[in-house]
Short mmCIF file of C-alpha atoms and ligand atoms in Angstrom, two decimals:
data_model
loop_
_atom_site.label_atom_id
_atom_site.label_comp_id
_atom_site.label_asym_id
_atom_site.label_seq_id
_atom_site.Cartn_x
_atom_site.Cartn_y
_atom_site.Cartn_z
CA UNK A 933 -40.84 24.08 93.93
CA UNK A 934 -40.68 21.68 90.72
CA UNK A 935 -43.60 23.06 89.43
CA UNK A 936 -42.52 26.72 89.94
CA UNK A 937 -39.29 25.90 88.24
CA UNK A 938 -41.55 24.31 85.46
CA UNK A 939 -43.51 27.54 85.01
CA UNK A 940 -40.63 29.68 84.69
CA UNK A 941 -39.22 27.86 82.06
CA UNK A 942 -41.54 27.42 79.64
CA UNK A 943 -42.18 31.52 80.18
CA UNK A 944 -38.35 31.73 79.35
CA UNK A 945 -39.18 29.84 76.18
CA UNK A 946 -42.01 30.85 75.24
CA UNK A 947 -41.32 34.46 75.46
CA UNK A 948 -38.27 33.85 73.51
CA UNK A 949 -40.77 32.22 71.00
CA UNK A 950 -42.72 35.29 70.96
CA UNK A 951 -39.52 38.25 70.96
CA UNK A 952 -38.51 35.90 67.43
CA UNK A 953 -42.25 35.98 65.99
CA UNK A 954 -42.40 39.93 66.90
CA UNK A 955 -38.73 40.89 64.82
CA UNK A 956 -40.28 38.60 62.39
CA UNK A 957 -43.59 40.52 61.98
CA UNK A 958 -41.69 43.42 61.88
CA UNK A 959 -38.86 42.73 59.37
CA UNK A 960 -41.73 40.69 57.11
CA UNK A 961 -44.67 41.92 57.67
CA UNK A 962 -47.73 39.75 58.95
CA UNK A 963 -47.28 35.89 58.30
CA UNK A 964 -50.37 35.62 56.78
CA UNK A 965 -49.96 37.40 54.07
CA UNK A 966 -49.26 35.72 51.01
CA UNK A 967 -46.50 37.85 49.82
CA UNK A 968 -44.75 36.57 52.92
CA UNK A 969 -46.07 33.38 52.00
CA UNK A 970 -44.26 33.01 49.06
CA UNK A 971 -41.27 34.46 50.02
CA UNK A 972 -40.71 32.69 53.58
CA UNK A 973 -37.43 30.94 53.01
CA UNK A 974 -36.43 27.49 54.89
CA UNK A 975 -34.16 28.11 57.63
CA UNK A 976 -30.70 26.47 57.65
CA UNK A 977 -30.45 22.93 59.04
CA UNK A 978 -34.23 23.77 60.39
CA UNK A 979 -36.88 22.23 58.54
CA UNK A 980 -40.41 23.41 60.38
CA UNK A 981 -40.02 27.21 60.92
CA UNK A 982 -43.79 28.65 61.91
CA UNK A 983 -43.81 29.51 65.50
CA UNK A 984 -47.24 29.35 66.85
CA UNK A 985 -46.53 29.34 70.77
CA UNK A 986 -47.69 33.43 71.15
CA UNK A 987 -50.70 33.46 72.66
CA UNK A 988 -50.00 34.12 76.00
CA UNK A 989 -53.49 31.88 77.25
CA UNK A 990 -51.91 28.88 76.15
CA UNK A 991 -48.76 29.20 77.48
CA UNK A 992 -48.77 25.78 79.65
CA UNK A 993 -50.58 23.36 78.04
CA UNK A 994 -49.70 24.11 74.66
CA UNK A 995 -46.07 25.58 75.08
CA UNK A 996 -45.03 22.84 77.13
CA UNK A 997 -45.74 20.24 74.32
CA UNK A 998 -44.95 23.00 71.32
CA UNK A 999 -41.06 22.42 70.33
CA UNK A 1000 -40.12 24.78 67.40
CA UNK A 1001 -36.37 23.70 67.68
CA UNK A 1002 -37.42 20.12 67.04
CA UNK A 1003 -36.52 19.26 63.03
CA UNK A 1004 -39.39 18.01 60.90
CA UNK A 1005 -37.73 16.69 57.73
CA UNK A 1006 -35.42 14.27 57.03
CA UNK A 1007 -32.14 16.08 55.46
CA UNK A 1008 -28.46 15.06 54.51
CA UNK A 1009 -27.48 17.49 56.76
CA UNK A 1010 -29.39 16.01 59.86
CA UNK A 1011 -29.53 12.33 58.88
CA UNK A 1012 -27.71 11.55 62.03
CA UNK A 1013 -30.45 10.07 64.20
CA UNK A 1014 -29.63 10.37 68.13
CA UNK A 1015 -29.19 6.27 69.61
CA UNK A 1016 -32.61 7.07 71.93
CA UNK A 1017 -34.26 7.58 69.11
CA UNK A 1018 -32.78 4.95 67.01
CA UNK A 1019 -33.65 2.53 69.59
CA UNK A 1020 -37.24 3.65 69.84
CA UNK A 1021 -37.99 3.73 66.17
CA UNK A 1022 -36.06 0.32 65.17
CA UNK A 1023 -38.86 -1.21 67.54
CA UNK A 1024 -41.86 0.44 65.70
CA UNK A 1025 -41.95 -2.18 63.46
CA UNK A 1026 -39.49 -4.45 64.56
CA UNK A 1027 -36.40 -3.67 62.70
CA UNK A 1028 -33.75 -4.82 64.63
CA UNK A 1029 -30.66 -3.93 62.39
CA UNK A 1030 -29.92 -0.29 62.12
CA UNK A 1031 -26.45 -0.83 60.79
CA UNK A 1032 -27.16 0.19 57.34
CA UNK A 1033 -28.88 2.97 58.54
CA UNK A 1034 -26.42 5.72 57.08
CA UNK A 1035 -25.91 4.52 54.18
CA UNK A 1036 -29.72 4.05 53.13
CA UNK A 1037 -29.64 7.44 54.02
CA UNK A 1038 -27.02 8.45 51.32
CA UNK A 1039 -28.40 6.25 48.80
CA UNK A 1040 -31.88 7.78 48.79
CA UNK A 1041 -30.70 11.31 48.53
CA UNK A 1042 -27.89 10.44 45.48
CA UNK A 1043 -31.25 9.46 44.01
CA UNK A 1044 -33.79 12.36 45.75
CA UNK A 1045 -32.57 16.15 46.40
CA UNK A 1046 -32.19 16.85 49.71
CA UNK A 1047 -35.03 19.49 50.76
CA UNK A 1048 -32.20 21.55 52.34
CA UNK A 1049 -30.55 22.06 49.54
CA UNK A 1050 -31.65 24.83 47.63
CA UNK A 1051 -35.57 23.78 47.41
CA UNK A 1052 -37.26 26.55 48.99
CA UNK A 1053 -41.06 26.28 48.76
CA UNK A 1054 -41.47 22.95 50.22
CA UNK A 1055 -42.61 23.83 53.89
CA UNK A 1056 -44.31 27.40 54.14
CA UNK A 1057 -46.67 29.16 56.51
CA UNK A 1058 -50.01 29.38 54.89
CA UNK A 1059 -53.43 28.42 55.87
CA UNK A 1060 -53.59 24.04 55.76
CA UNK A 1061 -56.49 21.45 56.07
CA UNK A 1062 -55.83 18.25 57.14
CA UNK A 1063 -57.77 15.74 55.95
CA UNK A 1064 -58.09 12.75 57.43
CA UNK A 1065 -59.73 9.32 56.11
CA UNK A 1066 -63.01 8.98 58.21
CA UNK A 1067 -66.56 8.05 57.31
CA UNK A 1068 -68.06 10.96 58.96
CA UNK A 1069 -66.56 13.21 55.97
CA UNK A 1070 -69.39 11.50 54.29
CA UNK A 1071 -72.49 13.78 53.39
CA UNK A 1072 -70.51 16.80 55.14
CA UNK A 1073 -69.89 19.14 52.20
CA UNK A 1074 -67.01 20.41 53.33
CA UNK A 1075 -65.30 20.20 50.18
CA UNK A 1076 -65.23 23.81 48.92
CA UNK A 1077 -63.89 24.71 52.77
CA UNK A 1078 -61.31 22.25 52.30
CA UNK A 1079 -60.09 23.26 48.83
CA UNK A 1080 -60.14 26.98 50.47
CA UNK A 1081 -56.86 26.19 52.23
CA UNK A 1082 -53.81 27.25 50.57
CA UNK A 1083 -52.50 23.60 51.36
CA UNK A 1084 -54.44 20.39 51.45
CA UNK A 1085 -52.58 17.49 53.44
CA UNK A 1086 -54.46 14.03 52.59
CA UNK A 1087 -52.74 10.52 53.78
CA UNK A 1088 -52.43 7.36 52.80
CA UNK A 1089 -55.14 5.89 50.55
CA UNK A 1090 -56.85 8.67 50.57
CA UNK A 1091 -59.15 9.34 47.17
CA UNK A 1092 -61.34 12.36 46.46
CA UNK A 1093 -62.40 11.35 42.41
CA UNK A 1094 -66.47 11.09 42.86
CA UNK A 1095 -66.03 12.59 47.09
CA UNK A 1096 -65.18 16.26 45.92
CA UNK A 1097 -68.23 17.29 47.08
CA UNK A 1098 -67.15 16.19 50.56
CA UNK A 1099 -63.59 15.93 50.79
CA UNK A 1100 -62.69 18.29 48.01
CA UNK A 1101 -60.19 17.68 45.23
CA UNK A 1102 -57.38 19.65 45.59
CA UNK A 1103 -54.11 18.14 47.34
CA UNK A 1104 -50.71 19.81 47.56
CA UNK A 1105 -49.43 17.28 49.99
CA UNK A 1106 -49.90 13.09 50.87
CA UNK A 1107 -48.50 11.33 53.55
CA UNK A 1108 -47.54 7.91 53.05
CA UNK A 1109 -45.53 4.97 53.83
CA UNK A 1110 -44.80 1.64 51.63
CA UNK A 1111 -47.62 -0.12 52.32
CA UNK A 1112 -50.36 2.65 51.73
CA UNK A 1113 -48.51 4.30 49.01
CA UNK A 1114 -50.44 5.88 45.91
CA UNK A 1115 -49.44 7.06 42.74
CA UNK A 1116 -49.34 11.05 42.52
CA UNK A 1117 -49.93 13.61 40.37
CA UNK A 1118 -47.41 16.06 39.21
CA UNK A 1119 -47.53 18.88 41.74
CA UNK A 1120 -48.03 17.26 44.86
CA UNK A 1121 -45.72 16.63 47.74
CA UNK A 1122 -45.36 12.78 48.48
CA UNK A 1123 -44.28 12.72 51.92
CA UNK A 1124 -42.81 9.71 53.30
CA UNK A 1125 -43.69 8.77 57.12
CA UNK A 1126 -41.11 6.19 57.59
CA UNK A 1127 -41.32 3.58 60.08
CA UNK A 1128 -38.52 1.49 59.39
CA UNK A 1129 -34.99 1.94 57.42
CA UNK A 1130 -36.94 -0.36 54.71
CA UNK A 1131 -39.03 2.56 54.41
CA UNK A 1132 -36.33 4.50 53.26
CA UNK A 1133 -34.94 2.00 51.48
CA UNK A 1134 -37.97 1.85 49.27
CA UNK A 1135 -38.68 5.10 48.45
CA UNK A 1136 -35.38 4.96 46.57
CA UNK A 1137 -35.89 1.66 44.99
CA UNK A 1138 -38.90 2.97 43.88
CA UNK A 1139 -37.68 5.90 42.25
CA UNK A 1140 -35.30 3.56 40.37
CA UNK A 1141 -34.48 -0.25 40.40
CA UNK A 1142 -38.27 -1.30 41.83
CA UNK A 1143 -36.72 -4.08 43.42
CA UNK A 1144 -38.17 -4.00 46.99
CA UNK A 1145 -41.65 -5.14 45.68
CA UNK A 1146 -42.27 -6.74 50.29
CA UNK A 1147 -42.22 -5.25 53.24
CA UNK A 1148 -44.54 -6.84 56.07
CA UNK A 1149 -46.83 -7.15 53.07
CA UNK A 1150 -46.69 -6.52 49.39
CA UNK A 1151 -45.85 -2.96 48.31
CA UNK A 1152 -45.15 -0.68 44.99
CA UNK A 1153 -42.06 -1.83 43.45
CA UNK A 1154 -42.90 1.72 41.81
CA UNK A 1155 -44.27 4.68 42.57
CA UNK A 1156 -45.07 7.74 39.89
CA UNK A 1157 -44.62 11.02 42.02
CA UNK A 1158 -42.72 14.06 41.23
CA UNK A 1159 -39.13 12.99 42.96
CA UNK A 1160 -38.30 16.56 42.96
CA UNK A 1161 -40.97 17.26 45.76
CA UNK A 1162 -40.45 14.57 48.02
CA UNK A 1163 -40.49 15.13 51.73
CA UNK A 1164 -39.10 12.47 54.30
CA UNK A 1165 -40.54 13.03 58.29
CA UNK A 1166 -37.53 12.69 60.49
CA UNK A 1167 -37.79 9.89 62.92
CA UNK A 1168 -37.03 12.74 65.78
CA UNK A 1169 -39.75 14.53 64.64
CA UNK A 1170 -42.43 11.32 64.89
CA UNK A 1171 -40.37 10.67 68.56
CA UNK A 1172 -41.21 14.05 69.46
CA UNK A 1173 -45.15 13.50 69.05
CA UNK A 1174 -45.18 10.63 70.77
CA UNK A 1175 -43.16 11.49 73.31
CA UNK A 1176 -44.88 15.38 74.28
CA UNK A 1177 -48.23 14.95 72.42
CA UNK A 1178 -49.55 11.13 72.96
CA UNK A 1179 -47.55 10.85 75.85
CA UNK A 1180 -46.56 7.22 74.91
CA UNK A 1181 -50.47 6.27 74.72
CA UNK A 1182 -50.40 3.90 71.50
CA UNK A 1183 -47.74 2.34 70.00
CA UNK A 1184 -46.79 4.83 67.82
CA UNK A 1185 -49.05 8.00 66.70
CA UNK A 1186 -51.25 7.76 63.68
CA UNK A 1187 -50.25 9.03 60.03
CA UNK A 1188 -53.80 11.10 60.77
CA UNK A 1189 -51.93 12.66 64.06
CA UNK A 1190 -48.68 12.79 62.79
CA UNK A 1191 -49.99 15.01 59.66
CA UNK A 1192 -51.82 17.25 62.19
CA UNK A 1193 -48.97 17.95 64.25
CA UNK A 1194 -46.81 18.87 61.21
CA UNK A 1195 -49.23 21.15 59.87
CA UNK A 1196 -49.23 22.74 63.22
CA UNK A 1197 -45.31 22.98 62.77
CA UNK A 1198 -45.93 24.88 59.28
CA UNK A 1199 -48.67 26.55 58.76
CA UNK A 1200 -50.16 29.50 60.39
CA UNK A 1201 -53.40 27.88 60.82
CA UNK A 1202 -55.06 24.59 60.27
CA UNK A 1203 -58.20 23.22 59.95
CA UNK A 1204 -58.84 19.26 60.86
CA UNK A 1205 -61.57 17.35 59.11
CA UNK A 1206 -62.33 13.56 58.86
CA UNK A 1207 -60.99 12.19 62.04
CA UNK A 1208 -63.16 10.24 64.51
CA UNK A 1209 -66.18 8.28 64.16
CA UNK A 1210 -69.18 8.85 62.38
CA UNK A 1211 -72.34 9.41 63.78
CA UNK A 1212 -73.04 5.82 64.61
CA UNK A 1213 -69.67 5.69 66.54
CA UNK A 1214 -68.36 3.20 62.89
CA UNK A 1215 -64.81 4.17 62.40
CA UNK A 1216 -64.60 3.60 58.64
CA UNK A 1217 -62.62 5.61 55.39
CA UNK A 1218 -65.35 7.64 53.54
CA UNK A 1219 -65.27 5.70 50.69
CA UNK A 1220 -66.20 2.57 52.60
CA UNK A 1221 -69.76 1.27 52.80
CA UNK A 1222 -68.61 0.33 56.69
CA UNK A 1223 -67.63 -3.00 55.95
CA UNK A 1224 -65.20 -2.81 58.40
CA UNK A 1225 -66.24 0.02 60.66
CA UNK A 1226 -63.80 -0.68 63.71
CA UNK A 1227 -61.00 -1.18 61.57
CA UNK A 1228 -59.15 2.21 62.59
CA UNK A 1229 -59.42 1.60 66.03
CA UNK A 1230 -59.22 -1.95 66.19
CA UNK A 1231 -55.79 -2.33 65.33
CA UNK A 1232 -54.62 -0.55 68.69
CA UNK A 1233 -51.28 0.13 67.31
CA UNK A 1234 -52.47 3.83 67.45
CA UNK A 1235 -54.67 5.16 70.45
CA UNK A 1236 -58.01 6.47 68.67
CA UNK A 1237 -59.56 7.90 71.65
CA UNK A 1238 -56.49 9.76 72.84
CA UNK A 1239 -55.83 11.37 69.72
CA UNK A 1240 -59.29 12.45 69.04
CA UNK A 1241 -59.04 14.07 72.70
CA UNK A 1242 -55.85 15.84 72.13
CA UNK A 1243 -57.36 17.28 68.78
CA UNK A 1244 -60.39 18.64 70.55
CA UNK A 1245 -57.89 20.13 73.26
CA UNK A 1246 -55.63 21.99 70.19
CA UNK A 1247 -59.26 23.12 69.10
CA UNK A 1248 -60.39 24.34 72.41
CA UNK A 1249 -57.01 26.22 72.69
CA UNK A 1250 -57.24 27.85 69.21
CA UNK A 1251 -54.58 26.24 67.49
CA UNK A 1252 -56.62 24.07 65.48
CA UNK A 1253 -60.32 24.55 64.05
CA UNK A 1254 -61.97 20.97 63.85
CA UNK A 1255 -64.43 20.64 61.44
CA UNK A 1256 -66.50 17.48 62.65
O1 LIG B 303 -57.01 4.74 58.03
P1 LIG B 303 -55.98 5.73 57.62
O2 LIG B 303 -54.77 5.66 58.53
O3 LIG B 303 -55.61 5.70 56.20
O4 LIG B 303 -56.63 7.17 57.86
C1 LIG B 303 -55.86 8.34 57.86
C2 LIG B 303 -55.98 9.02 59.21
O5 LIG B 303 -57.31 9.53 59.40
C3 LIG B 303 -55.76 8.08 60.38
O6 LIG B 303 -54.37 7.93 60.61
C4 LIG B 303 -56.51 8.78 61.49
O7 LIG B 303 -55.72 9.78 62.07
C5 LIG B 303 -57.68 9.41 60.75
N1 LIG B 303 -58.91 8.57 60.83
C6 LIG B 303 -59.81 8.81 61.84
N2 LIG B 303 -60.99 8.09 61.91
C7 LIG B 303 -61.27 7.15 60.99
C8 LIG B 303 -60.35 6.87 59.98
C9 LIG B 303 -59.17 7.60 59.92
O8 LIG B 303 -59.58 9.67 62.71
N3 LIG B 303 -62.44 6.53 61.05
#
């Protein structure tokens, strides 16, 4: 009976999903055009707006895991973080006090506009690779592919000067937190993956006074980014993947995963390269000569394996093409 009750449900939403994506099409034309591209506004209060649970063979695996209502960014407007949440995410990296929580909040955005206010090509459907950070990138020669995309999402310490010819060079977007942050060029995204109010804290110290300079470890007291294209991940939104996409396996889901899933948020499709080992089963950066080539996996904050599965599954069901 559960299971029937189940079914029906996510037909309810799904079909909803679909009725929305078919006046969409038809007040907009196809969504991936580039025309609509360009002109796709961000919904109010909503900050992740490309439905992509239509195709009727996916309907339970991938529907039942899809949320389009859940929020993506961090905004003024939705700064209010529900206490399960809270709770969960103060734990991540053991932050015990989120008292100041608020306020942080309103401190950062007197310094950074908040993406819901009146910034409207931040988040867009368009076609998005995902780059991740692993060895087997090396000797691929996927670069032109990659630069192909109308996005390119890279994370963390990610470099492509002397890799183009592998990884590409072109990046519209970089995920980040303190402690792997990287200067940026002028017209690319910096978005934050905050794992602690700290985090938060430090993107707007260092936008300004640089004086948060420690974390856990030694970070930027300053960081040279375009402030006016800043993007913050809601902690809902990384609650959300690990609560309907790595099901709680790993502490918390990778920077990798948690780039993946947002691209599959915004963009009408995306390609997936550099995750997973290399050919030798080494789970080293590209850039490494394999000095350390368990070092992903090893620190089993994230769960590697589980991940990697749950990427082949998106592939198998069409949402995702991995390039391996
Ligand atoms: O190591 P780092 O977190 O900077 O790498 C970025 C992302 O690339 C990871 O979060 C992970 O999702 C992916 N990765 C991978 N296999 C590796 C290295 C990184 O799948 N060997």
């Amino acid at each position: 009976m559960l299971w029937k009750k189940k079914l029906w449900s996510t037909l309810v939403v799904c079909l909803g999903v679909s009725l929305w994506n078919i006046y969409k099409l038809v007040n907009t034309g196809p969504s991936t055009s580039s025309h609509h591209f360009e002109e796709q506004p961000m919904m109010e209060g909503k900050s992740c707006n490309c439905n992509r649970c239509t195709e009727l063979s996916n309907l339970d695996w991938f529907c039942e895991r899809f949320d389009t209502s859940v929020n993506c960014l961090l905004t003024l407007e939705n700064s209010e973080i529900p206490s399960g949440v809270l709770q969960w995410w103060l734990k991540l990296q053991r932050s015990n006090d989120g008292s100041q929580l608020q306020e942080i909040i309103k401190d950062l955005f007197d310094i950074l506009p908040s993406p819901a206010t009146g910034v409207e090509d931040i988040v867009q459907c368009g076609t998005c690779a995902v780059v991740g950070n692993s060895g087997r990138l090396r000797g691929s020669k996927y670069g032109e592919k990659i630069d192909s995309h109308n996005f390119v999402l890279r994370m963390n310490t990610a470099q492509t000067a002397g890799f183009e010819e592998d990884v590409g060079a072109r990046t519209t977007h970089h995920f980040m937190y303190p402690e792997s942050a990287m200067n940026l060029g002028p017209d690319i995204h910096l978005v934050l993956v905050p794992f602690k109010p700290l985090d938060l804290k430090w993107l707007a110290s260092a936008f300004s006074s640089g004086e948060i300079w420690r974390t856990y470890r030694r970070v930027k007291p300053f960081l040279k980014a375009d402030k006016s294209k800043v993007l913050i991940l809601n902690p809902v939104f990384l609650k959300y993947i690990q609560d309907k996409w790595t099901m709680h396996y790993g502490r918390y889901p990778s920077t990798g995963f948690i780039t993946l899933i947002f691209a599959i948020h915004t963009c009408t499709q995306v390609s997936a390269f550099g995750f997973g080992a290399d050919h030798n089963g080494n789970w080293h950066h590209y850039w490494e000569e394999n000095r350390a080539a368990g070092a992903f996996r090893r620190t089993g904050v994230h769960d590697a394996i589980i991940e990697l599965q749950l990427i082949e599954r998106l592939a198998a069901a069409g949402k995702v093409s991995f390039y391996k």
